[in-house]
PDB file of C-alpha atoms (C1' of nucleotides) in Angstrom:
ATOM      1  CA  MET B   1       0.030   0.025   0.001  1.00 76.00           C
ATOM      2  CA  ARG B   2       1.510   3.330  -0.914  1.00 85.00           C
ATOM      3  CA  ILE B   3       0.722   6.653   0.497  1.00 92.00           C
ATOM      4  CA  PRO B   4      -0.254   9.140  -1.897  1.00 93.00           C
ATOM      5  CA  PRO B   5       1.854  12.175  -1.599  1.00 96.00           C
ATOM      6  CA  ASP B   6      -0.580  14.780  -2.559  1.00 95.00           C
ATOM      7  CA  ASP B   7      -2.889  13.961   0.158  1.00 96.00           C
ATOM      8  CA  LEU B   8      -0.225  13.677   2.826  1.00 97.00           C
ATOM      9  CA  ILE B   9       1.628  17.127   1.724  1.00 98.00           C
ATOM     10  CA  GLY B  10      -1.674  18.853   1.268  1.00 98.00           C
ATOM     11  CA  TRP B  11      -2.276  17.878   4.812  1.00 98.00           C
ATOM     12  CA  PHE B  12       0.995  19.141   6.033  1.00 98.00           C
ATOM     13  CA  ASP B  13       0.410  22.387   4.467  1.00 97.00           C
ATOM     14  CA  SER B  14      -2.891  23.439   6.453  1.00 96.00           C
ATOM     15  CA  ALA B  15      -1.708  21.111   9.867  1.00 96.00           C
ATOM     16  CA  GLU B  16       2.123  21.933  10.084  1.00 97.00           C
ATOM     17  CA  ARG B  17       2.856  23.086  13.541  1.00 97.00           C
ATOM     18  CA  ASP B  18       4.712  26.412  13.943  1.00 96.00           C
ATOM     19  CA  LEU B  19       8.296  24.915  15.453  1.00 98.00           C
ATOM     20  CA  PRO B  20      10.764  27.666  15.728  1.00 98.00           C
ATOM     21  CA  TRP B  21      13.148  25.203  14.109  1.00 98.00           C
ATOM     22  CA  ARG B  22      11.217  25.223  10.852  1.00 97.00           C
ATOM     23  CA  ALA B  23      11.284  28.827  10.544  1.00 97.00           C
ATOM     24  CA  PRO B  24      12.733  30.563   7.621  1.00 96.00           C
ATOM     25  CA  GLY B  25      16.324  31.357   7.904  1.00 96.00           C
ATOM     26  CA  ILE B  26      17.168  28.553  10.552  1.00 98.00           C
ATOM     27  CA  THR B  27      20.750  27.399   9.773  1.00 98.00           C
ATOM     28  CA  PRO B  28      21.870  23.994   9.531  1.00 98.00           C
ATOM     29  CA  TRP B  29      23.702  24.328  12.554  1.00 98.00           C
ATOM     30  CA  GLN B  30      20.224  25.077  14.420  1.00 98.00           C
ATOM     31  CA  ILE B  31      18.389  22.479  12.942  1.00 98.00           C
ATOM     32  CA  LEU B  32      21.045  19.830  13.850  1.00 98.00           C
ATOM     33  CA  VAL B  33      21.002  21.528  17.662  1.00 98.00           C
ATOM     34  CA  SER B  34      16.984  20.561  17.450  1.00 98.00           C
ATOM     35  CA  GLU B  35      17.767  17.247  16.318  1.00 98.00           C
ATOM     36  CA  PHE B  36      19.978  16.339  19.077  1.00 98.00           C
ATOM     37  CA  MET B  37      17.564  17.833  21.684  1.00 98.00           C
ATOM     38  CA  LEU B  38      14.703  16.201  20.344  1.00 98.00           C
ATOM     39  CA  GLN B  39      16.237  12.914  20.325  1.00 98.00           C
ATOM     40  CA  GLN B  40      13.921  10.641  22.775  1.00 97.00           C
ATOM     41  CA  THR B  41      12.537  13.890  23.817  1.00 97.00           C
ATOM     42  CA  PRO B  42       8.984  15.564  23.382  1.00 97.00           C
ATOM     43  CA  VAL B  43       8.739  18.675  21.356  1.00 97.00           C
ATOM     44  CA  SER B  44       7.277  20.271  24.602  1.00 97.00           C
ATOM     45  CA  ARG B  45      10.397  20.105  26.761  1.00 97.00           C
ATOM     46  CA  VAL B  46      12.558  21.267  23.702  1.00 98.00           C
ATOM     47  CA  LEU B  47      10.510  24.193  22.698  1.00 98.00           C
ATOM     48  CA  PRO B  48      11.653  26.547  26.281  1.00 96.00           C
ATOM     49  CA  ILE B  49      15.385  25.449  25.599  1.00 97.00           C
ATOM     50  CA  TRP B  50      16.188  25.780  21.919  1.00 98.00           C
ATOM     51  CA  PRO B  51      15.655  29.612  21.354  1.00 98.00           C
ATOM     52  CA  ASP B  52      18.064  30.577  24.179  1.00 98.00           C
ATOM     53  CA  TRP B  53      20.643  28.124  23.142  1.00 98.00           C
ATOM     54  CA  VAL B  54      20.802  29.023  19.370  1.00 98.00           C
ATOM     55  CA  THR B  55      20.898  32.456  20.392  1.00 98.00           C
ATOM     56  CA  ARG B  56      23.989  31.996  22.429  1.00 98.00           C
ATOM     57  CA  TRP B  57      25.443  29.539  20.495  1.00 98.00           C
ATOM     58  CA  PRO B  58      24.735  30.298  16.960  1.00 98.00           C
ATOM     59  CA  THR B  59      27.329  28.235  15.025  1.00 98.00           C
ATOM     60  CA  PRO B  60      29.629  25.404  15.704  1.00 98.00           C
ATOM     61  CA  SER B  61      32.434  27.385  16.465  1.00 98.00           C
ATOM     62  CA  ALA B  62      30.553  29.432  18.855  1.00 98.00           C
ATOM     63  CA  THR B  63      29.617  25.988  20.819  1.00 98.00           C
ATOM     64  CA  ALA B  64      33.100  24.762  20.443  1.00 98.00           C
ATOM     65  CA  ALA B  65      34.361  27.610  22.554  1.00 98.00           C
ATOM     66  CA  ALA B  66      32.131  27.149  25.415  1.00 98.00           C
ATOM     67  CA  THR B  67      33.076  24.826  27.909  1.00 98.00           C
ATOM     68  CA  ALA B  68      31.311  21.518  28.401  1.00 98.00           C
ATOM     69  CA  ALA B  69      30.641  22.666  31.985  1.00 98.00           C
ATOM     70  CA  ASP B  70      28.539  25.515  30.381  1.00 98.00           C
ATOM     71  CA  VAL B  71      26.950  23.407  27.516  1.00 98.00           C
ATOM     72  CA  LEU B  72      25.752  20.730  30.415  1.00 98.00           C
ATOM     73  CA  ARG B  73      24.438  23.387  32.465  1.00 98.00           C
ATOM     74  CA  ALA B  74      22.493  25.175  29.778  1.00 98.00           C
ATOM     75  CA  TRP B  75      21.017  21.497  28.557  1.00 98.00           C
ATOM     76  CA  GLY B  76      19.599  21.469  32.389  1.00 97.00           C
ATOM     77  CA  LYS B  77      17.341  18.842  32.670  1.00 97.00           C
ATOM     78  CA  LEU B  78      16.289  17.912  29.188  1.00 98.00           C
ATOM     79  CA  GLY B  79      17.669  14.181  30.073  1.00 98.00           C
ATOM     80  CA  TYR B  80      20.483  12.154  28.506  1.00 98.00           C
ATOM     81  CA  PRO B  81      22.989  14.525  29.324  1.00 98.00           C
ATOM     82  CA  ARG B  82      25.690  12.477  27.128  1.00 98.00           C
ATOM     83  CA  ARG B  83      23.588  14.194  24.371  1.00 98.00           C
ATOM     84  CA  ALA B  84      24.823  17.592  25.319  1.00 98.00           C
ATOM     85  CA  LYS B  85      28.399  16.344  25.739  1.00 98.00           C
ATOM     86  CA  ARG B  86      28.440  14.801  22.413  1.00 98.00           C
ATOM     87  CA  LEU B  87      26.718  18.105  20.446  1.00 98.00           C
ATOM     88  CA  HIS B  88      29.566  20.050  22.151  1.00 98.00           C
ATOM     89  CA  GLU B  89      32.020  17.383  20.692  1.00 98.00           C
ATOM     90  CA  CYS B  90      30.183  17.549  17.431  1.00 98.00           C
ATOM     91  CA  ALA B  91      30.558  21.506  17.121  1.00 98.00           C
ATOM     92  CA  ILE B  92      34.108  20.908  17.914  1.00 98.00           C
ATOM     93  CA  ALA B  93      34.601  18.360  15.113  1.00 98.00           C
ATOM     94  CA  ILE B  94      32.856  20.581  12.548  1.00 98.00           C
ATOM     95  CA  ALA B  95      34.525  23.723  13.538  1.00 98.00           C
ATOM     96  CA  ARG B  96      37.746  22.078  13.197  1.00 98.00           C
ATOM     97  CA  ASP B  97      37.284  19.738  10.263  1.00 98.00           C
ATOM     98  CA  PHE B  98      34.614  21.040   8.026  1.00 98.00           C
ATOM     99  CA  ASP B  99      35.511  24.989   8.403  1.00 98.00           C
ATOM    100  CA  ASP B 100      32.176  25.409  10.562  1.00 98.00           C
ATOM    101  CA  VAL B 101      29.793  24.178   8.067  1.00 98.00           C
ATOM    102  CA  VAL B 102      27.573  21.424   8.708  1.00 98.00           C
ATOM    103  CA  PRO B 103      28.088  18.536   6.242  1.00 98.00           C
ATOM    104  CA  ASP B 104      25.360  17.590   4.173  1.00 98.00           C
ATOM    105  CA  ASP B 105      26.366  14.036   3.230  1.00 98.00           C
ATOM    106  CA  VAL B 106      24.743  11.528   5.346  1.00 98.00           C
ATOM    107  CA  ASP B 107      27.611   9.084   5.712  1.00 98.00           C
ATOM    108  CA  VAL B 108      29.738  11.997   6.824  1.00 98.00           C
ATOM    109  CA  LEU B 109      27.436  13.325   9.018  1.00 98.00           C
ATOM    110  CA  GLN B 110      26.622   9.954  10.620  1.00 98.00           C
ATOM    111  CA  GLN B 111      30.622   9.729  11.802  1.00 98.00           C
ATOM    112  CA  LEU B 112      30.137  13.008  13.922  1.00 98.00           C
ATOM    113  CA  PRO B 113      29.754  12.629  17.578  1.00 98.00           C
ATOM    114  CA  GLY B 114      26.309  11.689  18.670  1.00 98.00           C
ATOM    115  CA  ILE B 115      24.609  11.360  14.958  1.00 98.00           C
ATOM    116  CA  GLY B 116      23.184   8.331  14.133  1.00 98.00           C
ATOM    117  CA  GLY B 117      20.927   6.824  11.381  1.00 98.00           C
ATOM    118  CA  TYR B 118      18.248   9.043  12.094  1.00 98.00           C
ATOM    119  CA  THR B 119      19.714  12.591  13.104  1.00 98.00           C
ATOM    120  CA  ALA B 120      21.969  12.063   9.912  1.00 98.00           C
ATOM    121  CA  ARG B 121      19.119  12.091   7.546  1.00 98.00           C
ATOM    122  CA  ALA B 122      16.967  14.434   9.328  1.00 98.00           C
ATOM    123  CA  ILE B 123      19.789  16.829   9.229  1.00 98.00           C
ATOM    124  CA  ALA B 124      20.268  15.861   5.068  1.00 98.00           C
ATOM    125  CA  ALA B 125      16.665  16.214   4.687  1.00 98.00           C
ATOM    126  CA  PHE B 126      15.308  19.070   6.654  1.00 98.00           C
ATOM    127  CA  ALA B 127      18.519  21.387   6.342  1.00 98.00           C
ATOM    128  CA  TYR B 128      19.648  20.413   2.917  1.00 98.00           C
ATOM    129  CA  ARG B 129      16.345  19.258   1.412  1.00 98.00           C
ATOM    130  CA  LYS B 130      17.987  15.927   0.216  1.00 98.00           C
ATOM    131  CA  PRO B 131      15.609  13.201  -0.877  1.00 98.00           C
ATOM    132  CA  VAL B 132      16.813  10.758   1.831  1.00 98.00           C
ATOM    133  CA  PRO B 133      14.779   8.497   3.983  1.00 97.00           C
ATOM    134  CA  VAL B 134      14.295   9.974   7.290  1.00 98.00           C
ATOM    135  CA  VAL B 135      13.067   7.161   9.791  1.00 98.00           C
ATOM    136  CA  ASP B 136      12.325   7.877  13.360  1.00 97.00           C
ATOM    137  CA  ILE B 137       9.626   6.061  15.694  1.00 97.00           C
ATOM    138  CA  ASN B 138       6.750   8.051  14.388  1.00 97.00           C
ATOM    139  CA  VAL B 139       7.542   7.176  10.640  1.00 98.00           C
ATOM    140  CA  ARG B 140       8.080   3.426  11.584  1.00 97.00           C
ATOM    141  CA  ARG B 141       4.543   3.604  13.081  1.00 97.00           C
ATOM    142  CA  VAL B 142       2.931   5.279  10.368  1.00 98.00           C
ATOM    143  CA  VAL B 143       4.253   2.485   7.739  1.00 97.00           C
ATOM    144  CA  ALA B 144       3.676  -0.092  10.188  1.00 97.00           C
ATOM    145  CA  ARG B 145      -0.099   0.799  10.121  1.00 97.00           C
ATOM    146  CA  ALA B 146      -0.750   2.159   6.613  1.00 97.00           C
ATOM    147  CA  VAL B 147       1.318   0.129   4.848  1.00 97.00           C
ATOM    148  CA  HIS B 148       1.810  -3.094   6.493  1.00 96.00           C
ATOM    149  CA  GLY B 149      -1.421  -3.016   8.324  1.00 96.00           C
ATOM    150  CA  ARG B 150       0.123  -3.906  12.022  1.00 96.00           C
ATOM    151  CA  ALA B 151      -0.660  -1.712  15.069  1.00 95.00           C
ATOM    152  CA  ASP B 152       2.820  -1.409  15.903  1.00 94.00           C
ATOM    153  CA  PRO B 153       5.920  -1.325  14.240  1.00 94.00           C
ATOM    154  CA  GLY B 154       8.245  -4.084  14.744  1.00 89.00           C
ATOM    155  CA  ALA B 155      11.966  -4.193  15.939  1.00 91.00           C
ATOM    156  CA  PRO B 156      14.097  -1.380  14.099  1.00 93.00           C
ATOM    157  CA  SER B 157      16.139  -2.720  11.230  1.00 94.00           C
ATOM    158  CA  ALA B 158      17.631   0.127   9.324  1.00 94.00           C
ATOM    159  CA  ASN B 159      17.821  -1.615   5.938  1.00 95.00           C
ATOM    160  CA  ARG B 160      14.529  -2.643   5.965  1.00 96.00           C
ATOM    161  CA  ASP B 161      13.094   0.572   7.276  1.00 96.00           C
ATOM    162  CA  HIS B 162      14.857   2.836   4.727  1.00 97.00           C
ATOM    163  CA  ALA B 163      13.884   0.723   1.906  1.00 97.00           C
ATOM    164  CA  ASP B 164      10.175   1.099   3.050  1.00 96.00           C
ATOM    165  CA  VAL B 165       9.924   4.834   3.349  1.00 97.00           C
ATOM    166  CA  ALA B 166      12.318   5.002   0.343  1.00 97.00           C
ATOM    167  CA  ALA B 167       9.471   3.035  -1.453  1.00 97.00           C
ATOM    168  CA  LEU B 168       7.012   5.714  -0.374  1.00 97.00           C
ATOM    169  CA  LEU B 169       9.104   9.095  -1.199  1.00 97.00           C
ATOM    170  CA  PRO B 170       8.004  11.058  -4.236  1.00 97.00           C
ATOM    171  CA  ASP B 171      10.057  13.198  -6.540  1.00 96.00           C
ATOM    172  CA  ALA B 172      13.170  14.604  -5.266  1.00 96.00           C
ATOM    173  CA  ASP B 173      11.877  18.211  -4.947  1.00 96.00           C
ATOM    174  CA  ARG B 174       8.919  17.138  -2.464  1.00 97.00           C
ATOM    175  CA  ALA B 175      10.976  14.310  -0.632  1.00 98.00           C
ATOM    176  CA  ALA B 176      12.016  16.235   2.035  1.00 97.00           C
ATOM    177  CA  ARG B 177       8.753  17.985   2.949  1.00 98.00           C
ATOM    178  CA  PHE B 178       7.131  14.436   2.522  1.00 98.00           C
ATOM    179  CA  SER B 179       9.426  13.067   5.193  1.00 97.00           C
ATOM    180  CA  ALA B 180       8.480  15.864   7.565  1.00 98.00           C
ATOM    181  CA  ALA B 181       4.809  15.424   6.842  1.00 98.00           C
ATOM    182  CA  LEU B 182       5.319  11.683   7.490  1.00 97.00           C
ATOM    183  CA  MET B 183       6.812  12.430  10.991  1.00 98.00           C
ATOM    184  CA  GLU B 184       4.310  15.159  11.856  1.00 98.00           C
ATOM    185  CA  LEU B 185       1.662  12.378  11.094  1.00 98.00           C
ATOM    186  CA  GLY B 186       2.792  10.028  13.332  1.00 98.00           C
ATOM    187  CA  ALA B 187       3.344  12.581  16.152  1.00 97.00           C
ATOM    188  CA  VAL B 188      -0.021  14.721  15.963  1.00 97.00           C
ATOM    189  CA  VAL B 189      -2.510  12.241  14.370  1.00 98.00           C
ATOM    190  CA  CYS B 190      -1.277   8.421  14.200  1.00 98.00           C
ATOM    191  CA  THR B 191      -0.021   8.272  17.752  1.00 97.00           C
ATOM    192  CA  ALA B 192       0.870   5.186  19.600  1.00 95.00           C
ATOM    193  CA  ARG B 193      -1.549   5.290  22.412  1.00 93.00           C
ATOM    194  CA  ALA B 194      -4.388   7.110  20.735  1.00 93.00           C
ATOM    195  CA  PRO B 195      -4.580   7.848  17.146  1.00 96.00           C
ATOM    196  CA  ASN B 196      -7.027  10.279  16.161  1.00 96.00           C
ATOM    197  CA  CYS B 197      -8.171   8.178  12.532  1.00 96.00           C
ATOM    198  CA  ALA B 198     -11.063  10.753  12.209  1.00 96.00           C
ATOM    199  CA  MET B 199      -8.452  13.585  11.415  1.00 96.00           C
ATOM    200  CA  CYS B 200      -6.237  11.238   9.367  1.00 97.00           C
ATOM    201  CA  PRO B 201      -5.593  12.708   5.498  1.00 97.00           C
ATOM    202  CA  LEU B 202      -4.668   9.414   4.099  1.00 97.00           C
ATOM    203  CA  ARG B 203      -7.438   7.787   2.022  1.00 95.00           C
ATOM    204  CA  SER B 204      -6.363   4.184   2.342  1.00 93.00           C
ATOM    205  CA  CYS B 205      -4.769   2.395   5.682  1.00 96.00           C
ATOM    206  CA  ALA B 206      -3.955  -1.163   5.763  1.00 97.00           C
ATOM    207  CA  TRP B 207      -4.417  -1.220   9.608  1.00 97.00           C
ATOM    208  CA  ARG B 208      -7.790   0.524   9.001  1.00 96.00           C
ATOM    209  CA  GLU B 209      -8.920  -1.601   6.186  1.00 96.00           C
ATOM    210  CA  GLY B 210      -7.922  -4.639   8.251  1.00 96.00           C
ATOM    211  CA  GLY B 211     -10.294  -3.975  11.188  1.00 96.00           C
ATOM    212  CA  PHE B 212      -7.582  -2.643  13.538  1.00 95.00           C
ATOM    213  CA  PRO B 213      -5.910  -5.477  14.617  1.00 95.00           C
ATOM    214  CA  PRO B 214      -4.125  -5.060  17.768  1.00 91.00           C
ATOM    215  CA  GLY B 215      -0.617  -5.041  18.605  1.00 85.00           C
ATOM    216  CA  THR B 216       1.440  -7.842  20.523  1.00 78.00           C
ATOM    217  CA  ALA B 217       2.003  -7.282  23.947  1.00 70.00           C
ATOM    218  CA  PRO B 218       5.638  -6.015  24.585  1.00 66.00           C
ATOM    219  CA  LYS B 219       8.094  -8.906  25.809  1.00 59.00           C
ATOM    220  CA  ARG B 220      10.292  -6.642  28.008  1.00 64.00           C
ATOM    221  CA  PRO B 221       9.331  -5.089  31.186  1.00 68.00           C
ATOM    222  CA  ALA B 222       8.220  -1.157  31.155  1.00 75.00           C
ATOM    223  CA  GLN B 223      11.355   1.042  31.589  1.00 77.00           C
ATOM    224  CA  ARG B 224      11.614   2.056  35.242  1.00 85.00           C
ATOM    225  CA  TYR B 225      13.470   5.014  36.677  1.00 89.00           C
ATOM    226  CA  ALA B 226      13.053   5.458  40.435  1.00 86.00           C
ATOM    227  CA  GLY B 227      16.000   3.574  42.214  1.00 90.00           C
ATOM    228  CA  THR B 228      17.947   3.013  38.877  1.00 94.00           C
ATOM    229  CA  ASP B 229      21.631   3.893  38.025  1.00 96.00           C
ATOM    230  CA  ARG B 230      19.911   6.726  35.914  1.00 97.00           C
ATOM    231  CA  GLN B 231      18.344   8.359  38.782  1.00 97.00           C
ATOM    232  CA  ALA B 232      21.448   8.350  40.699  1.00 97.00           C
ATOM    233  CA  ARG B 233      23.580   9.918  38.016  1.00 98.00           C
ATOM    234  CA  GLY B 234      20.820  12.458  37.628  1.00 98.00           C
ATOM    235  CA  ARG B 235      20.756  13.248  41.048  1.00 97.00           C
ATOM    236  CA  LEU B 236      24.667  13.794  41.164  1.00 98.00           C
ATOM    237  CA  LEU B 237      24.782  15.738  38.042  1.00 98.00           C
ATOM    238  CA  ASP B 238      21.995  18.189  39.720  1.00 97.00           C
ATOM    239  CA  VAL B 239      24.233  18.821  42.441  1.00 98.00           C
ATOM    240  CA  LEU B 240      27.390  19.606  40.136  1.00 98.00           C
ATOM    241  CA  ARG B 241      25.234  21.812  37.919  1.00 97.00           C
ATOM    242  CA  ASP B 242      23.967  23.743  40.518  1.00 96.00           C
ATOM    243  CA  ASN B 243      27.223  24.646  41.917  1.00 96.00           C
ATOM    244  CA  GLU B 244      29.337  27.123  40.424  1.00 93.00           C
ATOM    245  CA  PHE B 245      32.719  25.454  41.821  1.00 95.00           C
ATOM    246  CA  PRO B 246      33.774  22.026  42.387  1.00 97.00           C
ATOM    247  CA  VAL B 247      31.922  20.373  44.919  1.00 97.00           C
ATOM    248  CA  SER B 248      33.474  17.651  47.499  1.00 97.00           C
ATOM    249  CA  ARG B 249      32.832  14.136  47.858  1.00 97.00           C
ATOM    250  CA  ALA B 250      30.473  14.606  50.781  1.00 97.00           C
ATOM    251  CA  GLU B 251      28.281  17.140  48.818  1.00 97.00           C
ATOM    252  CA  LEU B 252      27.637  14.272  46.542  1.00 97.00           C
ATOM    253  CA  ASP B 253      27.023  11.818  48.882  1.00 97.00           C
ATOM    254  CA  VAL B 254      23.691  14.022  50.229  1.00 96.00           C
ATOM    255  CA  ALA B 255      22.367  13.557  46.818  1.00 96.00           C
ATOM    256  CA  TRP B 256      21.960   9.723  46.969  1.00 96.00           C
ATOM    257  CA  PRO B 257      22.425   8.836  50.288  1.00 95.00           C
ATOM    258  CA  VAL B 258      21.372   5.252  50.979  1.00 93.00           C
ATOM    259  CA  ASP B 259      22.853   2.990  48.460  1.00 95.00           C
ATOM    260  CA  THR B 260      26.646   3.897  48.546  1.00 96.00           C
ATOM    261  CA  VAL B 261      27.670   1.231  46.226  1.00 96.00           C
ATOM    262  CA  GLN B 262      25.137   2.320  43.563  1.00 96.00           C
ATOM    263  CA  ARG B 263      26.354   6.213  44.318  1.00 97.00           C
ATOM    264  CA  ASP B 264      29.823   5.227  43.673  1.00 97.00           C
ATOM    265  CA  ARG B 265      28.867   3.067  40.611  1.00 97.00           C
ATOM    266  CA  ALA B 266      26.731   6.348  39.325  1.00 98.00           C
ATOM    267  CA  LEU B 267      29.790   8.493  39.844  1.00 98.00           C
ATOM    268  CA  ALA B 268      32.342   6.370  38.176  1.00 98.00           C
ATOM    269  CA  SER B 269      30.174   5.841  35.105  1.00 98.00           C
ATOM    270  CA  LEU B 270      29.673   9.819  35.073  1.00 98.00           C
ATOM    271  CA  LEU B 271      33.620  10.147  34.957  1.00 98.00           C
ATOM    272  CA  ALA B 272      33.866   7.695  32.619  1.00 97.00           C
ATOM    273  CA  ASP B 273      31.377   9.422  30.151  1.00 98.00           C
ATOM    274  CA  GLY B 274      33.320  12.667  30.474  1.00 98.00           C
ATOM    275  CA  LEU B 275      30.352  14.072  32.224  1.00 98.00           C
ATOM    276  CA  VAL B 276      32.291  14.636  35.632  1.00 98.00           C
ATOM    277  CA  GLU B 277      35.839  15.432  36.142  1.00 97.00           C
ATOM    278  CA  GLN B 278      37.773  15.084  39.441  1.00 97.00           C
ATOM    279  CA  ILE B 279      40.233  17.670  40.101  1.00 96.00           C
ATOM    280  CA  THR B 280      43.493  17.255  41.718  1.00 94.00           C
ATOM    281  CA  ASP B 281      42.346  18.003  45.238  1.00 95.00           C
ATOM    282  CA  GLY B 282      39.763  15.408  44.946  1.00 96.00           C
ATOM    283  CA  ARG B 283      36.524  17.375  44.225  1.00 97.00           C
ATOM    284  CA  PHE B 284      34.590  17.101  41.370  1.00 98.00           C
ATOM    285  CA  ALA B 285      33.314  19.438  38.828  1.00 98.00           C
ATOM    286  CA  LEU B 286      31.616  19.537  35.320  1.00 98.00           C
ATOM    287  CA  PRO B 287      34.213  19.234  32.752  1.00 98.00           C
ATOM    288  CA  GLY B 288      36.022  22.172  32.163  1.00 92.00           C
ATOM    289  CA  GLN B 289      34.547  24.179  34.734  1.00 90.00           C
ATOM    290  CA  ASP B 290      36.553  27.022  36.692  1.00 82.00           C
ATOM    291  CA  ARG B 291      38.376  25.375  39.289  1.00 79.00           C
ATOM    292  CA  ASN B 292      38.701  28.257  41.580  1.00 75.00           C
ATOM    293  CA  ASP B 293      36.525  29.348  44.395  1.00 69.00           C
ATOM    294  CA  SER B 294      37.007  31.996  47.607  1.00 54.00           C
ATOM    295  CA  THR B 295      38.623  29.060  49.734  1.00 54.00           C
ATOM    296  CA  ALA B 296      41.187  28.095  46.882  1.00 49.00           C
ATOM    297  CA  SER B 297      41.914  31.505  45.754  1.00 42.00           C
ATOM    298  CA  ARG B 298      45.430  32.953  47.076  1.00 35.00           C
TER     299      ARG B 298
ATOM    300  C1'  DG K   1      20.349  -7.968  19.296  1.00 92.51           C
ATOM    301  C1'  DA K   2      20.203  -6.319  23.850  1.00 92.51           C
ATOM    302  C1'  DT K   3      21.013  -3.185  26.955  1.00 92.51           C
ATOM    303  C1'  DA K   4      22.209   1.529  29.208  1.00 92.51           C
ATOM    304  C1'  DC K   5      21.119   6.056  29.231  1.00 92.51           C
ATOM    305  C1'  DG K   6      16.805  11.099  31.906  1.00 92.51           C
ATOM    306  C1'  DT K   7      13.072  13.083  32.597  1.00 92.51           C
ATOM    307  C1'  DG K   8       8.498  14.464  33.275  1.00 92.51           C
ATOM    308  C1'  DG K   9       3.774  14.092  31.138  1.00 92.51           C
ATOM    309  C1'  DT K  10      -0.249  11.618  30.697  1.00 92.51           C
ATOM    310  C1'  DC K  11      -3.996   8.200  31.313  1.00 92.51           C
TER     311       DC K  11
ATOM    312  C1'  DT T   1      -0.827   5.106  40.470  1.00 92.51           C
ATOM    313  C1'  DG T   2       2.011   3.135  37.734  1.00 92.51           C
ATOM    314  C1'  DA T   3       2.663   1.649  33.233  1.00 92.51           C
ATOM    315  C1'  DC T   4       3.787   3.842  28.914  1.00 92.51           C
ATOM    316  C1'  DC T   5       5.625   6.910  25.907  1.00 92.51           C
ATOM    317  C1'  DA T   6       8.928  10.736  23.650  1.00 92.51           C
ATOM    318  C1'  DA T   7      12.299  13.487  16.459  1.00 92.51           C
ATOM    319  C1'  DG T   8      17.784   7.750  19.191  1.00 92.51           C
ATOM    320  C1'  DT T   9      22.775   6.573  19.851  1.00 92.51           C
ATOM    321  C1'  DA T  10      26.914   4.046  21.373  1.00 92.51           C
ATOM    322  C1'  DT T  11      28.218  -0.292  22.814  1.00 92.51           C
TER     323       DT T  11
END
DNA sequence: GATACGTGGTC
DNA sequence: TGACCAAGTAT
C-alpha cells in the first residue's frame, strides 16, 4: 500500500505545527541542535530551551568555544546529558574539520559524535532538502499501520526501514517535505496510544481496512526510573550543575545517601562518560569549569 | 540483538 | 498509581 504524496503533503500544508526550528532562515547548525535535543524527547520539552541555546551559540565554532560545563548547564534537565556532551564534541569536530559548515552528506554526518542514522538523515533532509529517507519512531509507526496493516512497528531494522520509506518518497523536490509530513502525522494524528483516525488525511490505511488488529504485548518489562543508576546519575549531576565551583565527595553523598555502592557506581560511570571530572584536590566538577573558589584562591 | 542512558507528562 | 511514551545513539 502506498501513501499518496498529495494527500499527505496537502494535509501538512494546513496542519503543520509552527515549530521554531522550521522557521525561514534557520541554519543547518540550528536544525542540528534541534535534532539532538529531540532525540527521545518530546517537542514540548525542547521548545523552552532551543531558542535561547541557538541565540547564545549560533554556530559550531561558538559552541566549541564554550566549556562542556557551560553546555551541560544550559542543557539543564532535558535528559540524557550525554547528548549535550556529544553535541559539544560535534561542534568541535565541525569547527575544526569542516570549516564551521555542517556537512550535507549522510555518511559524513553519521561519523560525527552523537549523530546516528536518524539524525544524519534528518539533517540532510531538513537542512539541505536531500531526498533521503528519514526514519524515526513516528515514521515507523505510520508505515507499520498504513502500509503493513500492523498496529505497531516491529524491531528497528535500518535497511528494511529505509527501503520501506524510500519506496514511498515522491520526486526529489518534494521528498524532504513528504518526510517531514510523515513524521508530523505520526506525532500528532497516528500516535502510539490514541490514534485520531477521524483526522487522518490518508485515504487508505491497511491497518484500518484490516479492522485495526491489535498489537502484540511488549515482551520486555516497562522501563522504570525510580531507584535506578540513571536516577542516581541525574541526582549527582544536579548537584554539579547547581554549584558554580567544584564540590566535595561529601556534598555528592547527600544527593544519593542510601545506597553507597550504587552511588559510587553512578559517579564512576559519569567520570567514564566525561560528564564529570575529578580535580587534583579530590573534588568533583563539570568538565572544564572554573576550578577557583573563595577558599582556594590566594 | 540487547542493554544503558534522563526526565516528566499522561491516562 | 504506575505503566507507557517521547524526532535515538553507542556499545
